[in-house]
């Protein structure tokens, strides 16, 4: 019972501190990540000592990084990687190699670290915080700016580079000399076997398993299946002696082209956010403030060295490779100047495999924690330079839009939705389609290349995963009038700037959809007009006469519908006269 009480007490303390301090950190423009770090420092053993068992917190918080890597893998579809190839594998590679080489050389020559430890230190310090950087860019609405697109590409390459770095640390660590011969080869074969099992299982088992799980329509079963996919692959990787993060990343990568991608992302996102926040709290708890008070100039000097070396290097890359103006290049440098969350993972693994000693590990964790706290202060200090009017760039053309965000989202892939999707795709318009029928997904997978994903369009998390917030248009075409109405209401409430066209069964449904903010298209009205036009032609009318008559009738009917909507609304208790209704159901 004491254990249960202490666990409950620790949970209450954690949640209370997060609720109080993270919003406060955001109000003073520090951001959520420094807020989580501050929570960890305050409640940890270095300050108040409210939670002393940081090891249990650290173990649970690793799941946040695991889920983050899974979501990153989901975002890496082959098409997106190909679109980003120059920024991703060009600028991103240059940044990691150049920054890593500088820090590795300093660790080897100035701080007398071993060659293996220097390589690990250099590459880990070259990484920046994906969670922190993307949050800052999103808050400032700069993800679509040239420096924002460049920052996303660099962060994405850093995340990819962290995977082999995490995987190779056990091979670089200390081994027993008596078992050295043949041991490394055996370990390598074990790792390759684990990766092969994940690839085969992900290729042939994940989709059938997820398809089986969503058939009953139970959301909690879908959540359990999503967590099983992530944690199961993470467990396999840990079992063969490699980081759990590698397994999660591979699972996400394998599901990137799956029709259940959006469903997976929407189910994982809440767990990822909470556990990633717990990860940063755990990092703050492990920060040893005695080092800061005992050797303040060493700690602050290393923190400044980290930021001062990364910021100008990123500034130069932005100016030289992509022709960013000075203000945007400074923004790029500031956003990516701190250390990253994967450095914490790398350092912990390096400590466990005796590449680093405890004192160096604690010093590096504190330096990266302080560098994250320094970035918001840098943004405030350099804000006059970053507000500078953008200069006309005579350098290379700004990087192209690297996102795979759709222009159109289609909800419902029945007969109507399929025709619309094929016509738009034939015009080269990027789109994403959602449907809750597994059979429809299987048909599309077998017959064409339409990007159809499993997802309930009435759920806000699914709409977010489908990137409705960046789409120009949403077309709602499901067979269920109530689902159409709920979908329109959700979209217009969450994304009022997005245009919506919705399928209506009759005039009453059309009026309700108009109330909800959509442009209704009555499913039988236009076919009735076309049948009437052809009937007139067969009865001897000329083409011009038939076309003019149908256009006139269509305009009159639409005007009457608009008039009823403005003056009568959708009160279902009022009489429903049929005098102005067209020949439709």
XYZ file of C-alpha atoms in Angstrom:
585
model
C 0.000 0.000 0.000
C 2.784 2.526 0.655
C 4.019 1.887 -2.851
C 0.571 2.635 -4.291
C 0.319 5.759 -2.160
C 3.732 6.995 -3.236
C 2.897 6.349 -6.895
C -0.392 8.221 -6.604
C 1.321 11.054 -4.737
C 4.058 11.309 -7.379
C 1.424 11.403 -10.152
C -0.535 14.180 -8.418
C 2.650 16.212 -7.831
C 3.709 15.777 -11.450
C 0.340 16.811 -12.892
C -0.049 19.754 -10.508
C 3.409 21.092 -11.305
C 2.817 20.724 -15.051
C -0.577 22.445 -14.909
C 0.869 25.368 -12.925
C 4.282 25.897 -14.494
C 4.027 24.953 -18.188
C 1.312 27.556 -18.972
C 3.363 30.073 -16.992
C 6.439 29.297 -19.101
C 4.399 29.799 -22.273
C 2.990 33.098 -21.018
C 6.525 34.496 -20.643
C 7.412 33.206 -24.144
C 9.715 30.420 -22.951
C 7.662 27.638 -24.549
C 6.375 24.308 -23.266
C 9.663 22.355 -23.405
C 11.571 24.699 -21.017
C 8.458 24.602 -18.847
C 8.635 20.808 -18.568
C 12.365 21.004 -17.837
C 11.690 23.584 -15.104
C 9.045 21.298 -13.583
C 11.555 18.461 -13.437
C 14.245 20.621 -11.851
C 11.880 21.953 -9.178
C 10.220 18.695 -8.132
C 13.392 16.623 -8.493
C 16.039 15.850 -5.887
C 18.155 18.925 -6.737
C 15.601 21.474 -5.423
C 12.398 20.512 -3.577
C 12.892 16.739 -3.580
C 9.157 16.048 -3.955
C 9.917 13.033 -6.174
C 13.173 11.249 -5.426
C 12.865 8.120 -7.566
C 13.822 9.612 -10.914
C 14.722 6.173 -12.336
C 11.078 5.067 -12.535
C 10.114 8.394 -14.122
C 12.960 8.046 -16.601
C 11.916 4.516 -17.578
C 8.318 5.522 -18.219
C 9.316 8.724 -19.981
C 11.350 6.779 -22.547
C 7.999 5.838 -24.049
C 7.583 9.496 -25.061
C 10.666 9.316 -27.290
C 9.513 5.937 -28.623
C 6.130 7.363 -29.646
C 7.758 10.510 -31.068
C 9.962 8.396 -33.325
C 6.964 6.348 -34.435
C 5.122 9.506 -35.507
C 8.279 10.748 -37.283
C 8.419 7.449 -39.157
C 4.758 7.850 -40.158
C 5.606 11.222 -41.721
C 8.422 9.786 -43.857
C 6.532 8.489 -46.852
C 8.811 7.725 -49.837
C 7.143 10.503 -51.848
C 7.850 13.088 -49.155
C 11.460 11.944 -48.821
C 11.901 12.294 -52.578
C 10.398 15.806 -52.582
C 12.736 16.822 -49.751
C 15.832 15.033 -51.063
C 17.973 18.144 -51.699
C 17.255 19.864 -48.392
C 17.081 16.645 -46.413
C 20.133 14.784 -47.676
C 22.048 17.877 -48.777
C 21.763 20.666 -46.225
C 20.778 18.317 -43.392
C 23.763 16.049 -44.015
C 26.175 18.999 -44.214
C 24.879 20.405 -40.919
C 25.174 17.142 -38.997
C 28.580 16.162 -40.390
C 30.141 19.612 -40.066
C 28.786 20.363 -36.587
C 29.504 16.823 -35.392
C 33.084 16.968 -36.656
C 33.754 20.255 -34.843
C 32.379 19.016 -31.512
C 34.064 15.601 -31.881
C 37.452 17.248 -32.515
C 36.995 19.486 -29.470
C 36.034 16.527 -27.276
C 39.035 14.502 -28.468
C 41.754 17.177 -28.428
C 40.567 19.625 -25.746
C 38.747 17.357 -23.285
C 40.762 14.128 -23.709
C 37.813 11.860 -24.512
C 38.328 8.546 -26.296
C 37.807 8.413 -30.053
C 34.543 6.448 -29.705
C 33.238 8.805 -27.024
C 34.258 11.861 -29.077
C 32.357 10.621 -32.134
C 29.240 9.959 -30.038
C 29.535 13.338 -28.297
C 30.064 15.236 -31.536
C 27.098 13.729 -33.364
C 24.812 13.973 -30.323
C 25.627 17.660 -29.797
C 24.960 18.322 -33.507
C 21.306 17.365 -32.958
C 18.654 19.954 -32.157
C 15.293 19.559 -30.434
C 12.569 18.491 -32.865
C 9.789 18.993 -30.306
C 11.104 22.412 -29.301
C 11.926 23.651 -32.814
C 8.629 22.634 -34.398
C 6.703 24.105 -31.476
C 8.440 27.484 -31.846
C 7.900 27.547 -35.631
C 4.242 26.570 -35.257
C 3.580 29.172 -32.547
C 5.159 31.889 -34.719
C 3.366 30.591 -37.845
C 6.704 30.199 -39.648
C 6.536 26.570 -40.793
C 5.685 27.699 -44.321
C 8.427 30.345 -44.476
C 11.729 29.538 -46.268
C 13.641 29.241 -42.988
C 10.803 27.152 -41.514
C 10.916 24.652 -44.383
C 14.698 24.491 -44.110
C 14.505 23.956 -40.332
C 11.987 21.122 -40.794
C 14.280 19.398 -43.301
C 17.339 19.706 -41.031
C 15.399 18.457 -37.997
C 14.058 15.543 -40.004
C 17.543 14.531 -41.144
C 18.795 14.837 -37.572
C 16.015 12.500 -36.422
C 16.973 10.014 -39.136
C 20.670 10.328 -38.212
C 19.860 9.696 -34.538
C 18.541 6.216 -35.366
C 21.842 4.641 -36.544
C 23.677 6.572 -33.820
C 21.432 5.037 -31.152
C 21.758 1.617 -32.780
C 25.571 1.680 -32.985
C 26.301 2.767 -29.388
C 26.085 -0.800 -27.986
C 28.658 -1.855 -30.601
C 31.006 0.993 -29.632
C 30.690 0.340 -25.898
C 33.017 -1.649 -23.705
C 33.049 -5.423 -24.187
C 34.693 -8.250 -22.317
C 38.022 -9.002 -24.062
C 37.453 -12.749 -23.626
C 34.205 -12.485 -25.570
C 35.252 -9.843 -28.047
C 36.145 -12.231 -30.834
C 32.926 -13.277 -32.533
C 30.760 -11.398 -30.018
C 30.332 -8.303 -32.152
C 29.456 -10.388 -35.218
C 26.915 -12.379 -33.203
C 25.391 -9.148 -31.862
C 25.246 -7.664 -35.361
C 23.512 -10.767 -36.751
C 21.019 -10.663 -33.883
C 20.227 -7.016 -34.586
C 19.828 -7.676 -38.321
C 17.550 -10.608 -37.518
C 15.382 -8.409 -35.294
C 15.159 -5.699 -37.968
C 14.288 -8.313 -40.579
C 11.513 -9.712 -38.394
C 10.043 -6.238 -37.930
C 10.173 -5.484 -41.663
C 8.528 -8.786 -42.599
C 5.919 -8.466 -39.853
C 5.182 -4.853 -40.711
C 4.921 -5.625 -44.391
C 2.602 -8.607 -44.143
C 0.953 -8.537 -40.702
C 0.317 -4.930 -39.564
C -2.305 -4.068 -42.151
C -4.381 -7.271 -41.717
C -4.180 -6.986 -37.918
C -5.267 -3.354 -37.930
C -7.985 -4.079 -40.475
C -9.300 -6.850 -38.219
C -9.240 -4.580 -35.169
C -11.226 -1.688 -36.691
C -14.056 -3.827 -38.092
C -16.035 -3.892 -34.776
C -15.913 -0.071 -34.663
C -14.632 0.066 -31.065
C -12.297 3.032 -30.670
C -10.551 1.564 -27.623
C -9.691 -1.549 -29.649
C -8.180 0.660 -32.327
C -6.118 2.439 -29.657
C -4.909 -0.867 -28.219
C -3.880 -2.075 -31.680
C -1.961 1.128 -32.385
C -0.078 0.831 -29.091
C 0.585 -2.853 -29.797
C 2.183 -1.973 -33.155
C 4.486 0.601 -31.572
C 5.384 -1.071 -28.294
C 5.638 -4.532 -29.842
C 8.297 -3.472 -32.338
C 10.047 -1.449 -29.629
C 10.129 -4.563 -27.419
C 11.629 -6.661 -30.234
C 14.436 -4.132 -30.706
C 15.141 -3.974 -26.976
C 15.146 -7.786 -26.833
C 17.931 -7.983 -29.439
C 19.974 -5.375 -27.607
C 19.130 -2.191 -29.548
C 17.238 0.918 -28.486
C 13.437 0.708 -28.412
C 13.370 3.931 -30.438
C 14.751 2.127 -33.492
C 11.886 -0.367 -33.434
C 9.288 2.383 -33.122
C 10.860 4.317 -35.996
C 10.839 1.228 -38.232
C 7.197 0.554 -37.347
C 6.234 4.106 -38.299
C 8.226 3.913 -41.520
C 6.507 0.671 -42.504
C 3.058 2.159 -41.815
C 3.746 5.462 -43.628
C 1.964 4.259 -46.783
C -0.707 2.296 -44.933
C -4.365 3.327 -45.314
C -4.531 3.284 -41.491
C -1.808 5.930 -41.153
C -4.109 8.757 -40.031
C -5.956 6.491 -37.609
C -2.644 5.407 -36.084
C -1.390 8.980 -35.771
C -4.615 10.184 -34.153
C -4.534 7.338 -31.613
C -0.851 7.779 -30.716
C -0.742 11.594 -30.573
C -2.310 12.061 -27.079
C -0.008 9.448 -25.533
C 3.001 10.918 -27.331
C 2.350 14.445 -26.070
C 1.873 13.414 -22.454
C 4.790 10.971 -22.325
C 7.117 13.331 -24.191
C 6.301 15.980 -21.595
C 7.109 13.391 -18.925
C 10.396 12.719 -20.725
C 11.435 16.360 -20.421
C 10.329 16.377 -16.771
C 12.513 13.309 -16.210
C 15.450 15.079 -17.847
C 14.930 18.071 -15.575
C 14.873 15.777 -12.547
C 18.242 14.288 -13.512
C 19.847 17.737 -13.962
C 22.436 18.015 -11.198
C 22.349 21.650 -10.076
C 25.290 21.000 -7.767
C 27.468 21.074 -10.891
C 26.061 24.493 -11.774
C 26.706 25.918 -8.300
C 30.028 24.119 -7.900
C 31.503 25.055 -11.283
C 29.230 27.757 -12.736
C 31.770 29.104 -15.212
C 32.434 25.664 -16.676
C 28.740 24.842 -17.093
C 27.751 28.260 -18.467
C 30.848 28.378 -20.653
C 30.058 24.998 -22.261
C 26.423 26.043 -22.740
C 27.482 29.248 -24.482
C 30.022 27.300 -26.538
C 27.300 24.923 -27.755
C 24.955 27.728 -28.803
C 27.638 30.076 -30.126
C 29.098 27.386 -32.405
C 25.781 26.067 -33.757
C 24.047 29.406 -34.358
C 26.586 30.989 -36.766
C 27.100 27.682 -38.561
C 23.353 27.380 -39.206
C 23.237 31.063 -40.146
C 25.945 30.468 -42.747
C 24.238 27.374 -44.132
C 20.995 29.283 -44.573
C 22.712 32.148 -46.351
C 25.017 30.097 -48.574
C 22.900 27.080 -49.524
C 19.373 28.522 -49.733
C 19.941 32.254 -50.100
C 17.995 33.215 -46.979
C 17.970 36.879 -46.075
C 19.747 37.864 -42.870
C 16.624 37.950 -40.686
C 15.453 34.484 -41.787
C 18.954 33.031 -41.432
C 19.101 34.339 -37.832
C 15.695 32.787 -37.144
C 16.956 29.457 -38.493
C 20.072 29.608 -36.324
C 18.205 30.522 -33.132
C 15.514 27.843 -33.536
C 18.111 25.077 -33.990
C 20.866 26.393 -31.703
C 20.031 24.297 -28.632
C 20.731 20.653 -27.962
C 18.054 18.055 -28.680
C 15.999 15.445 -26.888
C 17.773 12.618 -28.698
C 21.071 13.790 -27.193
C 19.645 12.855 -23.778
C 18.858 9.375 -25.103
C 22.313 9.034 -26.694
C 24.128 10.168 -23.549
C 22.148 7.783 -21.348
C 22.956 4.866 -23.656
C 26.610 5.922 -23.808
C 26.715 6.002 -19.998
C 25.165 2.549 -19.789
C 27.734 1.135 -22.223
C 30.637 2.876 -20.446
C 31.492 5.254 -23.270
C 31.011 8.171 -20.847
C 31.599 8.439 -17.136
C 28.932 9.720 -14.751
C 30.409 13.194 -14.315
C 30.643 13.869 -18.067
C 27.109 12.555 -18.556
C 25.678 14.798 -15.829
C 27.559 17.817 -17.179
C 26.284 17.273 -20.740
C 22.677 16.780 -19.591
C 22.843 20.052 -17.661
C 24.424 21.897 -20.608
C 21.723 20.778 -23.049
C 18.976 21.585 -20.549
C 20.351 25.110 -20.131
C 20.744 25.523 -23.911
C 17.017 24.829 -24.358
C 16.221 27.431 -21.732
C 18.569 29.891 -23.472
C 16.852 29.766 -26.885
C 13.718 31.762 -25.877
C 15.993 34.361 -24.259
C 18.028 34.539 -27.461
C 14.866 35.081 -29.478
C 13.946 38.009 -27.254
C 17.475 39.474 -27.411
C 17.754 39.140 -31.198
C 14.161 40.131 -31.984
C 15.199 43.517 -33.462
C 17.347 41.715 -36.026
C 14.666 39.117 -36.736
C 12.051 41.832 -37.306
C 14.218 43.314 -40.000
C 12.386 43.755 -43.296
C 13.223 40.868 -45.628
C 15.781 41.855 -48.207
C 15.384 40.979 -51.864
C 17.490 37.911 -52.323
C 19.684 37.637 -55.365
C 20.924 34.203 -54.419
C 19.476 30.814 -55.166
C 15.750 30.368 -55.420
C 13.938 29.787 -52.122
C 13.432 26.101 -51.326
C 10.274 24.575 -52.754
C 7.389 23.590 -50.563
C 8.488 20.283 -49.086
C 5.201 19.376 -47.467
C 2.830 16.737 -48.795
C -0.176 18.656 -47.512
C -3.283 18.035 -49.644
C -5.222 20.780 -51.374
C -8.445 18.771 -51.049
C -9.673 16.356 -48.364
C -12.540 14.049 -49.353
C -14.642 12.468 -46.598
C -16.393 9.385 -47.953
C -15.220 7.166 -50.806
C -18.480 5.726 -52.074
C -19.540 6.045 -55.707
C -19.668 9.841 -55.562
C -16.391 10.232 -53.687
C -14.483 7.915 -56.052
C -15.579 9.847 -59.149
C -14.630 13.181 -57.573
C -11.268 11.848 -56.404
C -10.342 10.414 -59.805
C -11.300 13.603 -61.636
C -9.315 15.813 -59.245
C -6.331 13.467 -59.358
C -6.447 13.513 -63.166
C -6.115 17.304 -62.958
C -2.991 16.943 -60.821
C -4.659 18.191 -57.620
C -3.209 16.692 -54.424
C -5.825 15.094 -52.211
C -6.400 12.802 -49.244
C -9.546 10.684 -48.869
C -11.020 9.266 -45.652
C -13.384 6.323 -45.249
C -14.433 4.026 -42.419
C -15.036 0.998 -44.646
C -12.170 -1.505 -44.653
C -13.660 -3.055 -47.792
C -13.449 0.301 -49.574
C -9.798 0.612 -48.573
C -9.047 -2.856 -49.926
C -10.799 -2.065 -53.224
C -8.844 1.142 -53.683
C -5.588 -0.583 -52.798
C -6.260 -3.252 -55.398
C -7.593 -1.067 -58.216
C -5.846 2.287 -58.118
C -3.479 4.751 -56.560
C -5.985 6.981 -54.801
C -4.630 8.070 -51.385
C -7.424 6.606 -49.256
C -6.951 6.251 -45.479
C -9.060 4.806 -42.708
C -10.622 7.468 -40.503
C -13.893 8.808 -39.114
C -14.265 12.377 -40.491
C -16.389 13.479 -37.517
C -13.385 13.098 -35.169
C -11.213 16.216 -34.727
C -8.037 14.142 -34.269
C -8.577 12.409 -37.623
C -9.179 15.751 -39.357
C -5.974 17.083 -37.793
C -3.997 14.024 -38.930
C -5.385 14.454 -42.467
C -4.105 18.085 -42.426
C -7.511 19.695 -42.973
C -6.079 22.875 -41.420
C -3.829 23.387 -44.470
C -6.289 22.201 -47.146
C -8.088 24.633 -49.437
C -11.266 22.581 -49.691
C -13.064 19.697 -47.966
C -15.626 17.635 -49.889
C -18.026 15.604 -47.722
C -19.674 12.741 -49.647
C -20.574 9.944 -47.227
C -23.838 8.018 -47.618
C -25.014 8.981 -44.112
C -26.678 12.445 -43.929
C -26.079 12.717 -40.172
C -22.354 11.986 -40.558
C -22.160 14.599 -43.314
C -23.786 17.190 -41.064
C -21.587 16.341 -38.053
C -18.470 16.433 -40.230
C -19.354 19.852 -41.634
C -20.097 21.229 -38.158
C -16.771 19.924 -36.826
C -14.793 21.345 -39.747
C -16.416 24.781 -39.677
C -15.959 24.959 -35.888
C -12.296 23.946 -35.884
C -11.192 25.322 -39.262
C -13.468 28.262 -40.144
C -11.216 29.349 -43.006
C -11.551 26.076 -44.955
C -14.200 25.888 -47.695
C -16.594 22.927 -47.504
C -18.776 21.270 -50.134
C -21.166 18.632 -48.786
C -23.502 16.040 -50.254
C -27.195 16.578 -49.413
C -29.950 14.000 -49.805
C -32.792 16.511 -50.151
C -33.717 20.155 -49.595
C -34.062 19.863 -45.818
C -30.568 18.416 -45.512
C -29.285 21.115 -47.839
C -30.711 23.795 -45.554
C -29.093 22.209 -42.489
C -25.727 22.043 -44.263
C -26.050 25.692 -45.249
C -26.718 26.520 -41.590
C -23.558 24.606 -40.676
C -21.482 26.650 -43.142
C -21.147 24.319 -46.140
C -22.102 24.646 -49.782
C -24.610 21.770 -50.302
C -24.823 19.710 -53.476
C -28.073 17.749 -53.697
C -27.248 14.275 -54.929
C -30.245 13.807 -57.294
C -30.842 17.411 -58.344
C -28.191 17.716 -61.053
C -28.914 14.272 -62.475
C -32.603 15.306 -62.643
C -31.634 18.449 -64.538
C -29.535 16.430 -66.985
C -32.337 13.922 -67.570
C -34.772 16.786 -68.201
C -32.321 18.408 -70.638
C -31.986 15.182 -72.618
C -35.761 14.667 -72.577
C -36.222 18.133 -74.108
C -33.693 17.273 -76.817
C -35.546 14.056 -77.646
C -38.821 15.997 -77.803
C -37.440 18.252 -80.508
C -36.006 21.200 -78.569
C -32.733 22.644 -79.854
C -29.488 22.249 -77.859
C -29.436 25.964 -76.974
C -33.082 25.972 -75.889
C -32.684 22.890 -73.705
C -29.489 24.223 -72.081
C -31.011 27.658 -71.452
C -34.159 26.173 -69.899
C -32.265 23.858 -67.527
C -29.868 26.653 -66.507
C -32.815 28.971 -65.834
C -34.603 26.348 -63.749
C -31.421 25.576 -61.811
C -30.839 29.252 -60.988
C -34.486 29.743 -59.952
C -34.392 26.706 -57.672
C -31.088 27.705 -56.057
C -32.361 31.244 -55.481
C -35.484 29.852 -53.808
C -33.363 27.605 -51.600
C -31.147 30.521 -50.593
C -34.249 32.636 -49.852
C -35.729 29.913 -47.637
C -32.437 29.549 -45.788
C -32.188 33.270 -45.089
C -35.811 33.722 -44.023
C -36.937 30.408 -42.549
C -33.803 28.561 -41.358
C -34.084 24.815 -40.777
C -36.924 24.645 -38.249
C -38.134 21.070 -38.638
C -41.547 21.959 -37.080
C -42.578 24.325 -39.851
C -44.720 23.156 -42.810
C -42.694 21.788 -45.717
C -44.412 23.013 -48.897
C -43.512 21.217 -52.108
C -44.532 24.007 -54.477
C -40.966 25.170 -55.088
C -39.273 21.765 -54.912
C -37.650 20.311 -57.996
C -38.315 16.794 -59.118
C -36.105 15.009 -56.628
C -36.431 12.773 -53.645
